[in-house]
Coordinates of C-alpha atoms in Angstrom, one line a residue:
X1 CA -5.5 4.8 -24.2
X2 CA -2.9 2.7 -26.7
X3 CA 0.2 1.4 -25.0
X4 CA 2.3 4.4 -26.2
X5 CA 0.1 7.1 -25.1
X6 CA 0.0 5.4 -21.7
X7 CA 3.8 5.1 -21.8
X8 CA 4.0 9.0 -22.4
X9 CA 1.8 10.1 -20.0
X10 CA 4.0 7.6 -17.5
X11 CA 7.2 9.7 -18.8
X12 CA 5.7 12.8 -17.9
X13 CA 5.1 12.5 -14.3
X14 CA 8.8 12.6 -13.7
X15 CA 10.5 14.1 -16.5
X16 CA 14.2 12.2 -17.2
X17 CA 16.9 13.0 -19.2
X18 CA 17.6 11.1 -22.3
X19 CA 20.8 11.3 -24.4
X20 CA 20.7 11.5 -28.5
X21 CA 24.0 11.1 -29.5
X22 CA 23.2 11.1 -33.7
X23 CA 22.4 14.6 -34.1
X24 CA 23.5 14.5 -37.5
X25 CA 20.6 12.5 -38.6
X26 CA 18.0 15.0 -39.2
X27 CA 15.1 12.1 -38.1
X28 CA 16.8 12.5 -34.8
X29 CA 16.6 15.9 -34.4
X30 CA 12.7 16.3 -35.6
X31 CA 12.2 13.9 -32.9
X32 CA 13.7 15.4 -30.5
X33 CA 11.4 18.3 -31.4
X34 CA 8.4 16.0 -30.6
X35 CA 10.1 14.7 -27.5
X36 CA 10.2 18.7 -26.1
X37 CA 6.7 19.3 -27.3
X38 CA 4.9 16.6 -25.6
X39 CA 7.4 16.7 -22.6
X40 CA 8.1 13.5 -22.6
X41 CA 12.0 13.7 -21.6
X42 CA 14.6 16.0 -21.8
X43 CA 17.2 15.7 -24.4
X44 CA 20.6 16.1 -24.9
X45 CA 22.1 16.1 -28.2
X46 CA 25.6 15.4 -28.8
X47 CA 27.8 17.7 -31.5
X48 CA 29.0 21.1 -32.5
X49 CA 26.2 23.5 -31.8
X50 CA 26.7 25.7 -34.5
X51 CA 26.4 22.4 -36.8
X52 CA 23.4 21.2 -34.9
X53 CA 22.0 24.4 -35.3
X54 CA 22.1 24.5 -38.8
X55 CA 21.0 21.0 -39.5
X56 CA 17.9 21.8 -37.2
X57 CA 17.0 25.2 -39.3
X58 CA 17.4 23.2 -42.6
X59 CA 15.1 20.7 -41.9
X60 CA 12.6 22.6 -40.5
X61 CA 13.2 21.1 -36.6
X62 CA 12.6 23.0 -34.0
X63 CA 15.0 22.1 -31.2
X64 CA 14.6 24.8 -28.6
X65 CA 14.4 23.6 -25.2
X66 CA 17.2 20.7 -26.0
X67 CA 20.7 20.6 -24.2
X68 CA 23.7 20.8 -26.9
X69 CA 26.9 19.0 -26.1
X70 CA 30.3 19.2 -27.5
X71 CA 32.6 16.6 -26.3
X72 CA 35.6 18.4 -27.4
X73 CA 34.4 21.4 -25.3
X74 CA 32.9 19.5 -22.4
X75 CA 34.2 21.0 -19.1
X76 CA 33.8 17.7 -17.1
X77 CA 35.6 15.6 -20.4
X78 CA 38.9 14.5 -17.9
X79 CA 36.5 12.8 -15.2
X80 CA 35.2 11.1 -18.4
X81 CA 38.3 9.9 -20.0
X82 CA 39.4 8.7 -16.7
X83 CA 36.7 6.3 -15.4
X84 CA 37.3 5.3 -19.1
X85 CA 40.7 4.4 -18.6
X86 CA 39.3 2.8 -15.3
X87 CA 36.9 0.4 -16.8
X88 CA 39.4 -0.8 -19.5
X89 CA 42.3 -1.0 -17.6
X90 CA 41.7 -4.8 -17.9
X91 CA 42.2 -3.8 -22.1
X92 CA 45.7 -1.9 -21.2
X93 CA 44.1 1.4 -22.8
X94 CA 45.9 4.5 -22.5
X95 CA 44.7 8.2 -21.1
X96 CA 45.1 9.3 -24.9
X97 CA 43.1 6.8 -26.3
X98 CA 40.3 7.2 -23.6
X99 CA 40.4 11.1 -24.9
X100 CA 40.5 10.4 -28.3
X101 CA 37.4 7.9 -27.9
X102 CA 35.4 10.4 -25.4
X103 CA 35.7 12.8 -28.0
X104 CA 35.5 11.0 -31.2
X105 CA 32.6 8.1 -29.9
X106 CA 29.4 10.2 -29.2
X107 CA 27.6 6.9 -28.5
X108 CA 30.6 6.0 -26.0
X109 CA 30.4 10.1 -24.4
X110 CA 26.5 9.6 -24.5
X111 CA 26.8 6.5 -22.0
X112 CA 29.4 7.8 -19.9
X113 CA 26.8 10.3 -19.4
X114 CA 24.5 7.4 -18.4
X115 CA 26.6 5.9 -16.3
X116 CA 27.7 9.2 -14.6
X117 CA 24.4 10.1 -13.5
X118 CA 24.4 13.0 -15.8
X119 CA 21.6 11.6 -17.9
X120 CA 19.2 8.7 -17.5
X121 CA 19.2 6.7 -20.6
X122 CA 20.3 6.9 -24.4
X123 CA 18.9 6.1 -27.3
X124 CA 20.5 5.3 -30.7
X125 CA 21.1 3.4 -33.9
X126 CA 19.2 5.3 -36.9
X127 CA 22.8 5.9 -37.9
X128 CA 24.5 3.0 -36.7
X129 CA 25.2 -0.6 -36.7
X130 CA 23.9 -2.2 -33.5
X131 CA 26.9 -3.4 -32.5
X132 CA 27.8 -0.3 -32.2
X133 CA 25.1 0.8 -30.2
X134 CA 25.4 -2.7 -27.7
X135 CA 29.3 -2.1 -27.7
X136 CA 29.3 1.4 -26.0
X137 CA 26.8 0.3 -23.6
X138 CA 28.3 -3.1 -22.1
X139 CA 32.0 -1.5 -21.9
X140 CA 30.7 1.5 -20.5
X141 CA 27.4 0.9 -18.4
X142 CA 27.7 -3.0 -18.0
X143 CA 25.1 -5.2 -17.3
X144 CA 22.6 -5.2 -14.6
X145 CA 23.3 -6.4 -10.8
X146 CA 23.0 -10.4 -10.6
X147 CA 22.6 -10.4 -14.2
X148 CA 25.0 -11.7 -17.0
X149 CA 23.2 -10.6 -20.5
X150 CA 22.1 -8.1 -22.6
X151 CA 19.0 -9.2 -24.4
X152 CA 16.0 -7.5 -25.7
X153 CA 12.1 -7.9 -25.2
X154 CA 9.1 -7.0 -28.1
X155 CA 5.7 -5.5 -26.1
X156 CA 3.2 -7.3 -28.5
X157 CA -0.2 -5.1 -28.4
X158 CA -3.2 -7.0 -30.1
X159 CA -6.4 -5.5 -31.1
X160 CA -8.4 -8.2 -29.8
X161 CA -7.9 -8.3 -26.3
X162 CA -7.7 -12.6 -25.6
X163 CA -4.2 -13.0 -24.6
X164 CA -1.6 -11.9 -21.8
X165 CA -3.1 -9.0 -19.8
X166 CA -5.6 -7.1 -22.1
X167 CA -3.7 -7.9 -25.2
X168 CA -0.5 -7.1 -23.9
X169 CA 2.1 -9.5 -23.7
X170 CA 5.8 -9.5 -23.7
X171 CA 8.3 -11.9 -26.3
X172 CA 11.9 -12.1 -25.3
X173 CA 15.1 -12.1 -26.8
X174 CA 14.0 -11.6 -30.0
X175 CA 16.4 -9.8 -31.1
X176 CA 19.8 -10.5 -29.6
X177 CA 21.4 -13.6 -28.5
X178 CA 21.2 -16.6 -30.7
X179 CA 21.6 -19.4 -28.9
X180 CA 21.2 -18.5 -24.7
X181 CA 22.2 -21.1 -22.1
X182 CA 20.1 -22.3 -19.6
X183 CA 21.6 -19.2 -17.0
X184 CA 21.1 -16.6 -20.2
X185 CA 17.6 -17.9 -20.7
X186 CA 16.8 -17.2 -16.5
X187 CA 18.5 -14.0 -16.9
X188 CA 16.0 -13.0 -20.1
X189 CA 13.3 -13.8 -18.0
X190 CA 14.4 -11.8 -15.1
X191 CA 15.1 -8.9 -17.5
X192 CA 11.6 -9.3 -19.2
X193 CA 9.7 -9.7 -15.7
X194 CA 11.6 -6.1 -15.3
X195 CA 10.8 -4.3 -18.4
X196 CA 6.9 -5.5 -17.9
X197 CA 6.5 -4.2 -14.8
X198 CA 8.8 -0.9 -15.3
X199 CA 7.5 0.0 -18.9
X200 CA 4.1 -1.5 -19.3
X201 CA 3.0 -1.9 -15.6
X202 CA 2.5 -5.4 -16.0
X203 CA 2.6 -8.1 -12.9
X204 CA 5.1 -10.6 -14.5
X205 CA 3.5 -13.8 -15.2
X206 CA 6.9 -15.9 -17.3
X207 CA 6.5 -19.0 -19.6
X208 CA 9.3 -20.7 -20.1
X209 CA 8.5 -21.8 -23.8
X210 CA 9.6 -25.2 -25.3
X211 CA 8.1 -28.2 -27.2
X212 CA 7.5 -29.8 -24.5
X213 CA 5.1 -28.9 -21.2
X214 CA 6.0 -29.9 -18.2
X215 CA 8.3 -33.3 -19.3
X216 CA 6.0 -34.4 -22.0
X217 CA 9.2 -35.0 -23.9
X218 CA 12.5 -35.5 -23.9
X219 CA 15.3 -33.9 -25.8
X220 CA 18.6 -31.6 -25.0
X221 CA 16.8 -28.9 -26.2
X222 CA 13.8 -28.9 -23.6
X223 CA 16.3 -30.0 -20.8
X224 CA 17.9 -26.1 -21.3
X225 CA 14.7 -25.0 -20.8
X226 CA 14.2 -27.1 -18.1
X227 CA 17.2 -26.0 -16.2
X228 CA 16.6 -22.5 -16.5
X229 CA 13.4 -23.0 -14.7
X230 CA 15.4 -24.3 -12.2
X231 CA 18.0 -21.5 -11.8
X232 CA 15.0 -19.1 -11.7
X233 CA 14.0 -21.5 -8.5
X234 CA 17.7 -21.2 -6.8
X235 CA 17.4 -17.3 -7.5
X236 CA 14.4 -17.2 -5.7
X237 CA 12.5 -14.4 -8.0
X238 CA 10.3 -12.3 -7.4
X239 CA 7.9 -12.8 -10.0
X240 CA 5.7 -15.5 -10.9
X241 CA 7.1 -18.5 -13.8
X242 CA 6.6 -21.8 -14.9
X243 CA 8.1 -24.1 -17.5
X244 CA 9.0 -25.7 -19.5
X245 CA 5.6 -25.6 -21.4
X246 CA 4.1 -25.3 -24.7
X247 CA 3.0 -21.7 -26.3
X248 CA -0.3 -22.8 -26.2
X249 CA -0.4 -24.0 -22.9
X250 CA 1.1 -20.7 -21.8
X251 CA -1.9 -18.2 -23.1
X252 CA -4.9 -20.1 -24.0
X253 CA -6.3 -20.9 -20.4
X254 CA -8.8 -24.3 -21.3
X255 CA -4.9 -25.9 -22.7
X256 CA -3.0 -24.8 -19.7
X257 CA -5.3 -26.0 -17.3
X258 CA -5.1 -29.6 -19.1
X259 CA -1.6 -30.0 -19.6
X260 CA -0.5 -28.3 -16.4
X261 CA -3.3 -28.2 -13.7
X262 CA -1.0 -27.1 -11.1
X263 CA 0.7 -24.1 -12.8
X264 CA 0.1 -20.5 -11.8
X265 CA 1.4 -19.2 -14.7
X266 CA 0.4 -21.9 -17.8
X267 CA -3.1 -20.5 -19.5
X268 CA -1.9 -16.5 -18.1
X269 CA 1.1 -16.0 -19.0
X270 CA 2.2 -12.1 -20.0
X271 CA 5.6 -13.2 -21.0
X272 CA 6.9 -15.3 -23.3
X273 CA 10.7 -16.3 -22.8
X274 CA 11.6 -18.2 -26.5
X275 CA 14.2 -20.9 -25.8
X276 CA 16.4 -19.2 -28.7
X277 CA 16.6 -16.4 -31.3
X278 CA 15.3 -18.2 -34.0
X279 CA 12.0 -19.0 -32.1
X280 CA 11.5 -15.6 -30.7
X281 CA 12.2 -13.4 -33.9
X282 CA 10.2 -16.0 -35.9
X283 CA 7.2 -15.8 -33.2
X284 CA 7.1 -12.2 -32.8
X285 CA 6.9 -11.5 -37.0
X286 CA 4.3 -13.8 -37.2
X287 CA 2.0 -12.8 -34.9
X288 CA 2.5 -9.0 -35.8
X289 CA 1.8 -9.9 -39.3
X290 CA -1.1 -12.7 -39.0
X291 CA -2.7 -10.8 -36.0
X292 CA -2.2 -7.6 -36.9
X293 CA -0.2 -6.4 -33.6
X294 CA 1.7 -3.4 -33.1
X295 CA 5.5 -4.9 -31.9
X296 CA 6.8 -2.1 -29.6
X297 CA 10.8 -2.6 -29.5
X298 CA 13.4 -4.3 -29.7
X299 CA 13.8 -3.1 -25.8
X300 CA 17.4 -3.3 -24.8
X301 CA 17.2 -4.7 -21.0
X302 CA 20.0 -6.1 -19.0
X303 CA 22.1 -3.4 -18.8
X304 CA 22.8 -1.3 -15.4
X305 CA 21.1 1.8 -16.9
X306 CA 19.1 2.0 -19.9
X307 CA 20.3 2.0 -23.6
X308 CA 18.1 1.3 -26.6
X309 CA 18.4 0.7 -30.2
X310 CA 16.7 1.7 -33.1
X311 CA 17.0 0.2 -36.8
X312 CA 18.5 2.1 -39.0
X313 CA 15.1 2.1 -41.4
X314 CA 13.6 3.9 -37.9
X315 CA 10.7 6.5 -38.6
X316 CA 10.7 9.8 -36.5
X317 CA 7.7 8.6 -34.5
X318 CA 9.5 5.4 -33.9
X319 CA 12.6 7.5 -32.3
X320 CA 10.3 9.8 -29.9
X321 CA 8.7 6.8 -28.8
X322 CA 11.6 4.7 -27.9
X323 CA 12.7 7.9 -25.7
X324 CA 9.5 7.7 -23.7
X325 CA 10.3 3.7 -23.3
X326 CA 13.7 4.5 -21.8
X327 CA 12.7 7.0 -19.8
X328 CA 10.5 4.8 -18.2
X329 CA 12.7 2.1 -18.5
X330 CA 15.0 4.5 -15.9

């Protein structure tokens, strides 16, 4: 069974409740037809019915089964509009404003949703700018307890089986913050360590990834690597990590053992925390493209319930399969 199908059959065993909120795109809704077929969530989609409707019929998607919401006619949209006001009271916004953006904003109603408990996670973004997407979520759901940032992980499935746990290993941020400090990097990991063992039912094993292993060198650049692995020490987590080290030191076992013999992690590692942007994005493309792996993601993890994003360029199979990630995710 392929990472995906295990996912799915993991989303089925206790059936959450996942938010659409771009029923207008009509990938979304033919996904959301697959999504009630192989009862992988249940979904809400976010609109006028009679519109939804419509758009369903015309391209052929059958939708039955799905939860219809129209913000403008939505019986519990005051308690909305208020925690609204609540959260940005810091921002000075008004009750009308709250209203207008409840019922204007499906991606801001869609995670008010979330974080009222009246859905477990939301996916977006085929018709919409990240930011967009990221924006709703941190002024709405906020980040995780204990943690400070939003970043994003890449589940890297290889055919050949060699490296992190059966082929399976996890690349974070890859996707979202350029330049992390040494607490963003420790909170990455702790996000990753999370999303490994919640989605792909991995024991985290972290590498804290550098140009150096272990102090081989010195340069600003590997100390913030090196002081992350500290702060990941003064959090006392609980999941295994080690740095700063080398990639290859991290997955190929013989190099590990030689350049850091005392390491739990170096030679096993199933995540891969990149010290920045560049180096992760950069990793992940080349290894999906000289290895031939499937790159599942970007995963959205750091947030207090779960949100993920799609590209814009997203396929329908890439959209009913991001809602079985965030339903595990939750």
């Amino acid at each position: 069974m392929g990472l995906i199908e295990s996912i799915k059959e993991n989303a089925k065993k206790q059936l959450k409740t996942i938010v659409l909120p771009e029923s207008e795109d009509e990938r979304v809704l033919k996904a959301a037809q697959i999504v009630l077929e192989e009862k992988t969530a249940n979904v809400v989609l976010i609109g006028n019915e009679e519109t939804i409707k419509a758009d369903a019929a015309s391209c052929g998607a059958s939708i039955e089964g799905a939860t219809i919401i129209d913000p403008k006619l939505y019986n519990g949209i005051e308690k909305y509009v208020d925690e609204l006001v609540e959260l940005r009271a810091s921002k000075g916004l008004t009750k009308a404003e709250a209203k207008e953006i409840m019922t204007t904003e499906p991606r801001f109603f869609g995670c008010m949703m979330v974080r009222l408990g009246d859905a477990d996670g939301l996916v977006a973004g085929s018709n919409s700018p990240t930011a967009d997407v990221l924006r709703a979520a941190i002024q709405v759901i906020k980040t995780a307890p204990g943690i400070k940032t939003v970043s994003s992980a890449f589940v890297m499935e290889t055919a050949d089986g060699k490296f992190g746990d059966n082929g399976l290993l996890l690349f974070a941020d890859c996707a979202v913050l350029p330049d992390p400090t040494s607490e963003q990097l420790a909170d990455i990991a702790s996000s990753t360590a999370a999303t490994a063992s919640s989605v792909v039912g991995l024991e985290p094993r972290v590498a804290m990834l550098s140009f150096s292993t272990m102090g081989s060198a010195k340069h600003p650049l590997v100390s913030k690597v090196q002081d992350a692995v500290q702060i990941l020490k003064d959090r006392n987590v609980d999941f295994a990590f080690d740095g700063e080290m080398q990639a290859d030191a991290a997955i190929v076992e013989a190099i590990g053992a030689k350049k850091a013999p005392d390491s739990k992690v170096a030679g096993r590692a199933n995540i891969l925390v990149f010290p920045d942007l560049q180096a992760g994005n950069i990793g992940y493309k080349l290894v999906q493209r000289f290895a031939g792996a499937d790159a599942h993601g970007p995963i959205v993890q750091g947030l207090n319930k779960p949100v993920n994003d799609l590209s814009r360029g997203c396929s329908v199979e890439d959209i009913s399969n991001l809602v079985a990630i965030t339903a595990t995710q939750s």
